[in-house]
Amino acid sequence: MQKLNLGGRWELSLSNGARCSGTVPGSVYSFLLENRQMEDPYWRENELDALRLITENDFTFSRSFSLPESFQGLKKVLLHCAGLDTVCSVYLNGTAIGYADNMHRTWEFEAAEALKPGENTLELRFVSPVRYIREEVRKDYVGGSSDAMVGFPLLRKAHCMFGWDWGPRLPDGGIWREIALLGVDSSRIEDVRITQRHEGGRVFVKAELRQSGTAEARITLTAPDGSETALRPGEETEVENPLLWWPNGYGSQPLYTVRTVLLENGNEADRDEKRIGLRTMTVVREKDAWGESFAQCVNGVQIFAMGADYIPEDNLLSRVNPARTRRLLEQCVRANFNSVRVWGGGYYPDDFFYDACDELGLVVWQDFMFACANYHLTEAFEENIEAEFADNIRRLRHHPSLGLWCGNNEMEMFQATGEYDGTPRTRSDYVRMFEHIIPHQLRRLDPDTFYWPASPSSGGGFDEPNSPDRGDVHYWEVWHGNKPFTEYRKFFFRYASEFGFQSFPCFKTVESFTEPEDRNIFSRVMERHQRNSGANGKIMTYLAQTFLYPGDFDTLLYASQLLQAEAIRYGVEHWRRHRGRCMGAIYWQLNDIWPVASWASVDYYGRWKALHYYARRFFAPLMLSCEEIGETAGRAAITDEPAPVETSARLSVANETRQAKDCAVRWALRSADGAVLESGETALHVPALQSVWLDKQTFEGIDCLETYFSYELLCEGDPVSSGSVLFTAPKHFHFRDPQLQAARHGNTIAVTAAAYAKSVEISSPDSDLVLSDNYFDMNAGTVTVEILEGDPKELRVRSVYDIR
């Protein structure tokens, strides 16, 4: 088979007469930005001008190419389009050869009859996606999230491109993945499916091949050490000395390569390569004392899933590349993630996303691309989505990181309550799509991967889809419901796949989209870059419950990030203390699609918020945490009639490794200046994959405003986890000035404090930093951290004491 890559320089023309050239893969916005024919859509309110360009104009991408002599005379030539966004008519030398209407599919069109020797002209004529959904919704209304544009469910395009409660309305379009001519002059590989069987420590691999002809097939399994084993198509072969693939934190990630080559007359006709990991993966659901378990199980080991929800990394898809995606996923591993959930309102990520997850040990919860909407299952829509499912199941099923398929985001839950203008028809079509069509496709194409009908769900059939005792849960009473952080401790979810809290990005990121006069959280520009209605005010409401009023804009940004981090810490530490009952904490969300106030722990530019450093600690394989009780839990308001308030602390050690650990736990009750009032040390044996409680300690008669509790976990003499808690809100605690100082010594930074300092932030105005720890608590003394990324010349340091 021959291939002519048609990427590179193309021409773009808009129906308003604008023309320019640019690079494919690319889009309307990427072309116009490259040629300075539009302003940065992320700057201030430029989103509105960018939206008008797409709303008012159709657009055509075109190029000429010379047909190689080797293609001439071939009976079968295909135009292969790995990604067309979205409604597009394809013309070759003026002849219509195809039509596309789904950005999630791979399209191939017969091109041989339209080709000619020499120069050829290819045109892809796209319809405005905004006008398309506007016209379609008049014909057949279906509802969806009010944060997106009306009619968005009617187009198989990343839904969030039409807006979301964290993203702009920038429904870009174009040729977003590879485009090429394929000259089929021989047998072609149509499908290679690889399956495994594990039995008594032995592993058997089978490769099933489907090809267009009758070529000789040679299939080879290459082990990580380079040794090769021949596989016979359709037959099981035992793997010698099999090396198992494990999620991050449980073992290594050895990868094997399965290479398939077709030979005709001794010449290579086609080839395919896939990397696999030897492992079993499923979800265990068993009745127990609390309801029904929901635990991901790898190689027979039930893991506690720790991670976040992934959304598209940019509204301009041409900006997403292997290096950028890998860096983001590496930051997940640095924060001790073992899992990531691909949310269903975006698109199925590129192959390099899954390749990186395979290498890094990140288990992928993979939604199909349906979210917060209703759909009408017409005959044409059914045919379209079935092809979409087949394309993506075949593309992704071999990845060892693929943990499960999930039908959709939040649709079962809202169908059950009639949300989004649901009707009996949308409810019936929902069942057909997610409880019949997708399971049927998976039984045919990927029966070995676990399928879950929706997130959240208890298993389908509208049976309590957000039950706390079964399946997975989206819990939003903290944040959307305005409940305090302590509310998390009332629930023992089996698997929390969404829960979150917002914050603002750091000052450097805010500078990227504002003028100085915009830097007030209630300015028009700051509210444009906050897509959850009223959320800036909500942050201030939570801030009023927790901290003193910040004296300047930058301190407010810092305080908001501490709120976010503390909220998620409350939930995750609580659920890890109850490992076995709860088996997953996937917070919303990992990343941003543009510079914005949001639930992300890593902002649009890859800068870590406080939450990501907190995650590094609360997702640590060995983690010591404290369940404290004080004023915040025992007294609704400080103006209540005075009464005794319990002040206690109970420590717990979570061991998310496959080895038992012998540890020492040290604790101290301290005065505000750091002096030790009481202390203790306990030797502890923590079995593998368990959490162990220590005895509760009650401190009667202490002054909550002057006393805090610190704790530290040591393993083999080395500190591996530490923290502190207050018995009152930080705004009421009598912090002393810690007189923080920071000094760089090569690749380390030493921070000294004269008194207790909470949530110590180290930053630099001249360098983006990633540190081994940040936003940490410290007693009086010195803490040293390692510089992992960045080269700071100037250092700044602050703590909760400075929020005033």
mmCIF file with all atom_site columns, C-alpha atoms in Angstrom, residues 159-325:
data_model
loop_
_atom_site.group_PDB
_atom_site.id
_atom_site.type_symbol
_atom_site.label_atom_id
_atom_site.label_alt_id
_atom_site.label_comp_id
_atom_site.label_asym_id
_atom_site.label_entity_id
_atom_site.label_seq_id
_atom_site.pdbx_PDB_ins_code
_atom_site.Cartn_x
_atom_site.Cartn_y
_atom_site.Cartn_z
_atom_site.occupancy
_atom_site.B_iso_or_equiv
_atom_site.pdbx_formal_charge
_atom_site.auth_seq_id
_atom_site.auth_comp_id
_atom_site.auth_asym_id
_atom_site.auth_atom_id
_atom_site.pdbx_PDB_model_num
ATOM 1   C CA . HIS A 1 159 ? -19.728 19.470  22.760 1.00 0.00 ? 159 HIS A CA 1
ATOM 2   C CA . CYS A 1 160 ? -17.572 21.739  24.886 1.00 0.00 ? 160 CYS A CA 1
ATOM 3   C CA . MET A 1 161 ? -16.500 23.696  21.788 1.00 0.00 ? 161 MET A CA 1
ATOM 4   C CA . PHE A 1 162 ? -19.962 25.265  21.972 1.00 0.00 ? 162 PHE A CA 1
ATOM 5   C CA . GLY A 1 163 ? -19.255 26.374  25.546 1.00 0.00 ? 163 GLY A CA 1
ATOM 6   C CA . TRP A 1 164 ? -19.321 24.754  29.003 1.00 0.00 ? 164 TRP A CA 1
ATOM 7   C CA . ASP A 1 165 ? -19.222 25.937  32.588 1.00 0.00 ? 165 ASP A CA 1
ATOM 8   C CA . TRP A 1 166 ? -15.423 26.183  32.280 1.00 0.00 ? 166 TRP A CA 1
ATOM 9   C CA . GLY A 1 167 ? -14.961 26.824  28.556 1.00 0.00 ? 167 GLY A CA 1
ATOM 10  C CA . PRO A 1 168 ? -15.618 29.498  25.924 1.00 0.00 ? 168 PRO A CA 1
ATOM 11  C CA . ARG A 1 169 ? -17.991 29.330  22.967 1.00 0.00 ? 169 ARG A CA 1
ATOM 12  C CA . LEU A 1 170 ? -15.396 28.842  20.235 1.00 0.00 ? 170 LEU A CA 1
ATOM 13  C CA . PRO A 1 171 ? -16.692 26.098  17.902 1.00 0.00 ? 171 PRO A CA 1
ATOM 14  C CA . ASP A 1 172 ? -13.654 26.073  15.625 1.00 0.00 ? 172 ASP A CA 1
ATOM 15  C CA . GLY A 1 173 ? -13.529 23.801  12.569 1.00 0.00 ? 173 GLY A CA 1
ATOM 16  C CA . GLY A 1 174 ? -11.162 22.301  10.035 1.00 0.00 ? 174 GLY A CA 1
ATOM 17  C CA . ILE A 1 175 ? -8.894  19.349  9.270  1.00 0.00 ? 175 ILE A CA 1
ATOM 18  C CA . TRP A 1 176 ? -7.790  18.399  12.748 1.00 0.00 ? 176 TRP A CA 1
ATOM 19  C CA . ARG A 1 177 ? -5.980  15.117  12.154 1.00 0.00 ? 177 ARG A CA 1
ATOM 20  C CA . GLU A 1 178 ? -3.986  13.478  9.361  1.00 0.00 ? 178 GLU A CA 1
ATOM 21  C CA . ILE A 1 179 ? -5.217  13.575  5.774  1.00 0.00 ? 179 ILE A CA 1
ATOM 22  C CA . ALA A 1 180 ? -3.607  11.397  3.099  1.00 0.00 ? 180 ALA A CA 1
ATOM 23  C CA . LEU A 1 181 ? -4.099  9.515   -0.172 1.00 0.00 ? 181 LEU A CA 1
ATOM 24  C CA . LEU A 1 182 ? -3.811  5.748   0.127  1.00 0.00 ? 182 LEU A CA 1
ATOM 25  C CA . GLY A 1 183 ? -2.943  3.761   -2.965 1.00 0.00 ? 183 GLY A CA 1
ATOM 26  C CA . VAL A 1 184 ? -4.245  0.247   -2.398 1.00 0.00 ? 184 VAL A CA 1
ATOM 27  C CA . ASP A 1 185 ? -2.300  -1.911  -4.807 1.00 0.00 ? 185 ASP A CA 1
ATOM 28  C CA . SER A 1 186 ? -2.173  -5.010  -2.618 1.00 0.00 ? 186 SER A CA 1
ATOM 29  C CA . SER A 1 187 ? -3.709  -6.618  0.437  1.00 0.00 ? 187 SER A CA 1
ATOM 30  C CA . ARG A 1 188 ? -4.504  -4.230  3.252  1.00 0.00 ? 188 ARG A CA 1
ATOM 31  C CA . ILE A 1 189 ? -4.731  -4.807  7.005  1.00 0.00 ? 189 ILE A CA 1
ATOM 32  C CA . GLU A 1 190 ? -8.286  -4.024  8.034  1.00 0.00 ? 190 GLU A CA 1
ATOM 33  C CA . ASP A 1 191 ? -8.131  -5.025  11.691 1.00 0.00 ? 191 ASP A CA 1
ATOM 34  C CA . VAL A 1 192 ? -5.817  -6.628  14.217 1.00 0.00 ? 192 VAL A CA 1
ATOM 35  C CA . ARG A 1 193 ? -7.369  -7.631  17.513 1.00 0.00 ? 193 ARG A CA 1
ATOM 36  C CA . ILE A 1 194 ? -5.098  -8.806  20.310 1.00 0.00 ? 194 ILE A CA 1
ATOM 37  C CA . THR A 1 195 ? -6.464  -10.770 23.245 1.00 0.00 ? 195 THR A CA 1
ATOM 38  C CA . GLN A 1 196 ? -4.861  -12.282 26.320 1.00 0.00 ? 196 GLN A CA 1
ATOM 39  C CA . ARG A 1 197 ? -5.601  -15.182 28.627 1.00 0.00 ? 197 ARG A CA 1
ATOM 40  C CA . HIS A 1 198 ? -4.064  -15.342 32.091 1.00 0.00 ? 198 HIS A CA 1
ATOM 41  C CA . GLU A 1 199 ? -4.062  -18.643 33.917 1.00 0.00 ? 199 GLU A CA 1
ATOM 42  C CA . GLY A 1 200 ? -2.033  -19.684 36.965 1.00 0.00 ? 200 GLY A CA 1
ATOM 43  C CA . GLY A 1 201 ? 0.762   -17.190 36.329 1.00 0.00 ? 201 GLY A CA 1
ATOM 44  C CA . ARG A 1 202 ? 0.960   -18.075 32.630 1.00 0.00 ? 202 ARG A CA 1
ATOM 45  C CA . VAL A 1 203 ? -0.027  -15.640 29.866 1.00 0.00 ? 203 VAL A CA 1
ATOM 46  C CA . PHE A 1 204 ? -1.268  -16.541 26.393 1.00 0.00 ? 204 PHE A CA 1
ATOM 47  C CA . VAL A 1 205 ? -1.608  -14.010 23.567 1.00 0.00 ? 205 VAL A CA 1
ATOM 48  C CA . LYS A 1 206 ? -3.701  -14.296 20.411 1.00 0.00 ? 206 LYS A CA 1
ATOM 49  C CA . ALA A 1 207 ? -3.719  -11.959 17.397 1.00 0.00 ? 207 ALA A CA 1
ATOM 50  C CA . GLU A 1 208 ? -6.754  -12.083 15.124 1.00 0.00 ? 208 GLU A CA 1
ATOM 51  C CA . LEU A 1 209 ? -6.201  -10.579 11.686 1.00 0.00 ? 209 LEU A CA 1
ATOM 52  C CA . ARG A 1 210 ? -8.655  -9.344  9.087  1.00 0.00 ? 210 ARG A CA 1
ATOM 53  C CA . GLN A 1 211 ? -7.241  -8.292  5.705  1.00 0.00 ? 211 GLN A CA 1
ATOM 54  C CA . SER A 1 212 ? -8.646  -7.316  2.334  1.00 0.00 ? 212 SER A CA 1
ATOM 55  C CA . GLY A 1 213 ? -6.765  -10.026 0.426  1.00 0.00 ? 213 GLY A CA 1
ATOM 56  C CA . THR A 1 214 ? -4.969  -13.308 0.938  1.00 0.00 ? 214 THR A CA 1
ATOM 57  C CA . ALA A 1 215 ? -1.427  -12.119 1.669  1.00 0.00 ? 215 ALA A CA 1
ATOM 58  C CA . GLU A 1 216 ? 0.977   -14.059 3.852  1.00 0.00 ? 216 GLU A CA 1
ATOM 59  C CA . ALA A 1 217 ? 0.845   -12.674 7.390  1.00 0.00 ? 217 ALA A CA 1
ATOM 60  C CA . ARG A 1 218 ? 3.791   -12.537 9.750  1.00 0.00 ? 218 ARG A CA 1
ATOM 61  C CA . ILE A 1 219 ? 2.971   -11.483 13.315 1.00 0.00 ? 219 ILE A CA 1
ATOM 62  C CA . THR A 1 220 ? 5.694   -11.000 15.881 1.00 0.00 ? 220 THR A CA 1
ATOM 63  C CA . LEU A 1 221 ? 5.534   -10.300 19.614 1.00 0.00 ? 221 LEU A CA 1
ATOM 64  C CA . THR A 1 222 ? 8.586   -8.362  20.806 1.00 0.00 ? 222 THR A CA 1
ATOM 65  C CA . ALA A 1 223 ? 9.276   -8.367  24.542 1.00 0.00 ? 223 ALA A CA 1
ATOM 66  C CA . PRO A 1 224 ? 10.765  -5.369  26.405 1.00 0.00 ? 224 PRO A CA 1
ATOM 67  C CA . ASP A 1 225 ? 14.201  -7.035  26.239 1.00 0.00 ? 225 ASP A CA 1
ATOM 68  C CA . GLY A 1 226 ? 13.989  -7.307  22.426 1.00 0.00 ? 226 GLY A CA 1
ATOM 69  C CA . SER A 1 227 ? 13.348  -11.051 22.253 1.00 0.00 ? 227 SER A CA 1
ATOM 70  C CA . GLU A 1 228 ? 10.812  -12.074 19.626 1.00 0.00 ? 228 GLU A CA 1
ATOM 71  C CA . THR A 1 229 ? 8.069   -14.679 19.512 1.00 0.00 ? 229 THR A CA 1
ATOM 72  C CA . ALA A 1 230 ? 6.198   -15.577 16.337 1.00 0.00 ? 230 ALA A CA 1
ATOM 73  C CA . LEU A 1 231 ? 2.410   -15.548 16.571 1.00 0.00 ? 231 LEU A CA 1
ATOM 74  C CA . ARG A 1 232 ? 0.177   -17.534 14.244 1.00 0.00 ? 232 ARG A CA 1
ATOM 75  C CA . PRO A 1 233 ? -2.985  -15.604 13.285 1.00 0.00 ? 233 PRO A CA 1
ATOM 76  C CA . GLY A 1 234 ? -5.962  -16.744 15.336 1.00 0.00 ? 234 GLY A CA 1
ATOM 77  C CA . GLU A 1 235 ? -3.955  -19.087 17.562 1.00 0.00 ? 235 GLU A CA 1
ATOM 78  C CA . GLU A 1 236 ? -2.907  -18.659 21.192 1.00 0.00 ? 236 GLU A CA 1
ATOM 79  C CA . THR A 1 237 ? 0.808   -18.515 21.960 1.00 0.00 ? 237 THR A CA 1
ATOM 80  C CA . GLU A 1 238 ? 2.284   -18.640 25.445 1.00 0.00 ? 238 GLU A CA 1
ATOM 81  C CA . VAL A 1 239 ? 4.522   -15.718 26.432 1.00 0.00 ? 239 VAL A CA 1
ATOM 82  C CA . GLU A 1 240 ? 7.797   -16.828 27.974 1.00 0.00 ? 240 GLU A CA 1
ATOM 83  C CA . ASN A 1 241 ? 8.609   -15.217 31.343 1.00 0.00 ? 241 ASN A CA 1
ATOM 84  C CA . PRO A 1 242 ? 5.711   -12.754 31.111 1.00 0.00 ? 242 PRO A CA 1
ATOM 85  C CA . LEU A 1 243 ? 6.200   -9.311  32.649 1.00 0.00 ? 243 LEU A CA 1
ATOM 86  C CA . LEU A 1 244 ? 2.965   -7.817  33.954 1.00 0.00 ? 244 LEU A CA 1
ATOM 87  C CA . TRP A 1 245 ? 1.859   -4.227  33.431 1.00 0.00 ? 245 TRP A CA 1
ATOM 88  C CA . TRP A 1 246 ? 0.790   -2.337  36.563 1.00 0.00 ? 246 TRP A CA 1
ATOM 89  C CA . PRO A 1 247 ? -0.730  1.069   37.286 1.00 0.00 ? 247 PRO A CA 1
ATOM 90  C CA . ASN A 1 248 ? 1.551   3.754   38.679 1.00 0.00 ? 248 ASN A CA 1
ATOM 91  C CA . GLY A 1 249 ? 2.460   2.976   42.279 1.00 0.00 ? 249 GLY A CA 1
ATOM 92  C CA . TYR A 1 250 ? 1.786   -0.762  42.104 1.00 0.00 ? 250 TYR A CA 1
ATOM 93  C CA . GLY A 1 251 ? 4.594   -1.940  39.825 1.00 0.00 ? 251 GLY A CA 1
ATOM 94  C CA . SER A 1 252 ? 6.302   -1.264  36.501 1.00 0.00 ? 252 SER A CA 1
ATOM 95  C CA . GLN A 1 253 ? 4.875   -0.763  33.011 1.00 0.00 ? 253 GLN A CA 1
ATOM 96  C CA . PRO A 1 254 ? 6.673   -3.188  30.639 1.00 0.00 ? 254 PRO A CA 1
ATOM 97  C CA . LEU A 1 255 ? 5.336   -2.912  27.098 1.00 0.00 ? 255 LEU A CA 1
ATOM 98  C CA . TYR A 1 256 ? 5.366   -5.531  24.344 1.00 0.00 ? 256 TYR A CA 1
ATOM 99  C CA . THR A 1 257 ? 5.090   -4.760  20.628 1.00 0.00 ? 257 THR A CA 1
ATOM 100 C CA . VAL A 1 258 ? 2.861   -6.760  18.283 1.00 0.00 ? 258 VAL A CA 1
ATOM 101 C CA . ARG A 1 259 ? 4.004   -6.227  14.686 1.00 0.00 ? 259 ARG A CA 1
ATOM 102 C CA . THR A 1 260 ? 1.879   -7.481  11.801 1.00 0.00 ? 260 THR A CA 1
ATOM 103 C CA . VAL A 1 261 ? 3.337   -7.555  8.269  1.00 0.00 ? 261 VAL A CA 1
ATOM 104 C CA . LEU A 1 262 ? 1.559   -8.634  5.084  1.00 0.00 ? 262 LEU A CA 1
ATOM 105 C CA . LEU A 1 263 ? 3.771   -10.077 2.343  1.00 0.00 ? 263 LEU A CA 1
ATOM 106 C CA . GLU A 1 264 ? 2.920   -10.552 -1.331 1.00 0.00 ? 264 GLU A CA 1
ATOM 107 C CA . ASN A 1 265 ? 5.515   -12.106 -3.629 1.00 0.00 ? 265 ASN A CA 1
ATOM 108 C CA . GLY A 1 266 ? 8.072   -11.506 -0.899 1.00 0.00 ? 266 GLY A CA 1
ATOM 109 C CA . ASN A 1 267 ? 7.347   -7.786  -0.757 1.00 0.00 ? 267 ASN A CA 1
ATOM 110 C CA . GLU A 1 268 ? 5.791   -5.925  2.155  1.00 0.00 ? 268 GLU A CA 1
ATOM 111 C CA . ALA A 1 269 ? 2.229   -4.961  1.322  1.00 0.00 ? 269 ALA A CA 1
ATOM 112 C CA . ASP A 1 270 ? 1.124   -3.444  4.628  1.00 0.00 ? 270 ASP A CA 1
ATOM 113 C CA . ARG A 1 271 ? 2.106   -3.325  8.292  1.00 0.00 ? 271 ARG A CA 1
ATOM 114 C CA . ASP A 1 272 ? 0.635   -2.516  11.674 1.00 0.00 ? 272 ASP A CA 1
ATOM 115 C CA . GLU A 1 273 ? 2.254   -2.054  15.084 1.00 0.00 ? 273 GLU A CA 1
ATOM 116 C CA . LYS A 1 274 ? 0.602   -1.998  18.476 1.00 0.00 ? 274 LYS A CA 1
ATOM 117 C CA . ARG A 1 275 ? 2.066   -1.868  21.952 1.00 0.00 ? 275 ARG A CA 1
ATOM 118 C CA . ILE A 1 276 ? 0.371   -3.946  24.607 1.00 0.00 ? 276 ILE A CA 1
ATOM 119 C CA . GLY A 1 277 ? 0.811   -4.640  28.290 1.00 0.00 ? 277 GLY A CA 1
ATOM 120 C CA . LEU A 1 278 ? 0.219   -8.046  29.827 1.00 0.00 ? 278 LEU A CA 1
ATOM 121 C CA . ARG A 1 279 ? -2.453  -7.583  32.481 1.00 0.00 ? 279 ARG A CA 1
ATOM 122 C CA . THR A 1 280 ? -5.995  -8.330  33.491 1.00 0.00 ? 280 THR A CA 1
ATOM 123 C CA . MET A 1 281 ? -8.307  -5.383  34.178 1.00 0.00 ? 281 MET A CA 1
ATOM 124 C CA . THR A 1 282 ? -11.906 -5.268  35.316 1.00 0.00 ? 282 THR A CA 1
ATOM 125 C CA . VAL A 1 283 ? -14.240 -3.723  37.889 1.00 0.00 ? 283 VAL A CA 1
ATOM 126 C CA . VAL A 1 284 ? -15.297 -5.759  40.911 1.00 0.00 ? 284 VAL A CA 1
ATOM 127 C CA . ARG A 1 285 ? -18.921 -5.326  42.018 1.00 0.00 ? 285 ARG A CA 1
ATOM 128 C CA . GLU A 1 286 ? -19.821 -7.433  45.030 1.00 0.00 ? 286 GLU A CA 1
ATOM 129 C CA . LYS A 1 287 ? -22.582 -7.186  47.601 1.00 0.00 ? 287 LYS A CA 1
ATOM 130 C CA . ASP A 1 288 ? -21.266 -6.195  51.032 1.00 0.00 ? 288 ASP A CA 1
ATOM 131 C CA . ALA A 1 289 ? -22.334 -4.662  54.334 1.00 0.00 ? 289 ALA A CA 1
ATOM 132 C CA . TRP A 1 290 ? -22.577 -1.183  52.825 1.00 0.00 ? 290 TRP A CA 1
ATOM 133 C CA . GLY A 1 291 ? -24.308 -2.018  49.536 1.00 0.00 ? 291 GLY A CA 1
ATOM 134 C CA . GLU A 1 292 ? -22.272 -3.035  46.498 1.00 0.00 ? 292 GLU A CA 1
ATOM 135 C CA . SER A 1 293 ? -18.565 -2.473  45.899 1.00 0.00 ? 293 SER A CA 1
ATOM 136 C CA . PHE A 1 294 ? -17.135 -0.730  42.853 1.00 0.00 ? 294 PHE A CA 1
ATOM 137 C CA . ALA A 1 295 ? -13.384 -1.285  42.576 1.00 0.00 ? 295 ALA A CA 1
ATOM 138 C CA . GLN A 1 296 ? -11.036 -1.400  39.615 1.00 0.00 ? 296 GLN A CA 1
ATOM 139 C CA . CYS A 1 297 ? -9.035  -4.611  39.721 1.00 0.00 ? 297 CYS A CA 1
ATOM 140 C CA . VAL A 1 298 ? -5.682  -5.074  37.955 1.00 0.00 ? 298 VAL A CA 1
ATOM 141 C CA . ASN A 1 299 ? -3.972  -8.455  37.887 1.00 0.00 ? 299 ASN A CA 1
ATOM 142 C CA . GLY A 1 300 ? -6.246  -9.572  40.699 1.00 0.00 ? 300 GLY A CA 1
ATOM 143 C CA . VAL A 1 301 ? -5.420  -6.579  42.908 1.00 0.00 ? 301 VAL A CA 1
ATOM 144 C CA . GLN A 1 302 ? -8.170  -4.112  43.772 1.00 0.00 ? 302 GLN A CA 1
ATOM 145 C CA . ILE A 1 303 ? -6.705  -0.606  43.506 1.00 0.00 ? 303 ILE A CA 1
ATOM 146 C CA . PHE A 1 304 ? -7.837  2.662   45.034 1.00 0.00 ? 304 PHE A CA 1
ATOM 147 C CA . ALA A 1 305 ? -8.231  4.898   41.980 1.00 0.00 ? 305 ALA A CA 1
ATOM 148 C CA . MET A 1 306 ? -6.560  8.287   42.487 1.00 0.00 ? 306 MET A CA 1
ATOM 149 C CA . GLY A 1 307 ? -6.663  10.979  39.817 1.00 0.00 ? 307 GLY A CA 1
ATOM 150 C CA . ALA A 1 308 ? -8.721  13.656  38.088 1.00 0.00 ? 308 ALA A CA 1
ATOM 151 C CA . ASP A 1 309 ? -11.043 14.254  35.154 1.00 0.00 ? 309 ASP A CA 1
ATOM 152 C CA . TYR A 1 310 ? -9.362  15.220  31.859 1.00 0.00 ? 310 TYR A CA 1
ATOM 153 C CA . ILE A 1 311 ? -10.944 17.688  29.438 1.00 0.00 ? 311 ILE A CA 1
ATOM 154 C CA . PRO A 1 312 ? -9.597  18.875  26.049 1.00 0.00 ? 312 PRO A CA 1
ATOM 155 C CA . GLU A 1 313 ? -6.352  20.775  26.526 1.00 0.00 ? 313 GLU A CA 1
ATOM 156 C CA . ASP A 1 314 ? -7.220  23.611  24.132 1.00 0.00 ? 314 ASP A CA 1
ATOM 157 C CA . ASN A 1 315 ? -10.104 24.950  22.088 1.00 0.00 ? 315 ASN A CA 1
ATOM 158 C CA . LEU A 1 316 ? -7.637  25.151  19.182 1.00 0.00 ? 316 LEU A CA 1
ATOM 159 C CA . LEU A 1 317 ? -6.941  21.463  18.643 1.00 0.00 ? 317 LEU A CA 1
ATOM 160 C CA . SER A 1 318 ? -3.874  22.106  16.478 1.00 0.00 ? 318 SER A CA 1
ATOM 161 C CA . ARG A 1 319 ? -2.135  23.376  19.631 1.00 0.00 ? 319 ARG A CA 1
ATOM 162 C CA . VAL A 1 320 ? -2.447  19.958  21.271 1.00 0.00 ? 320 VAL A CA 1
ATOM 163 C CA . ASN A 1 321 ? 0.655   17.888  20.512 1.00 0.00 ? 321 ASN A CA 1
ATOM 164 C CA . PRO A 1 322 ? 2.516   14.882  21.925 1.00 0.00 ? 322 PRO A CA 1
ATOM 165 C CA . ALA A 1 323 ? 4.960   16.967  23.974 1.00 0.00 ? 323 ALA A CA 1
ATOM 166 C CA . ARG A 1 324 ? 2.249   19.098  25.580 1.00 0.00 ? 324 ARG A CA 1
ATOM 167 C CA . THR A 1 325 ? 0.032   16.120  26.395 1.00 0.00 ? 325 THR A CA 1
#
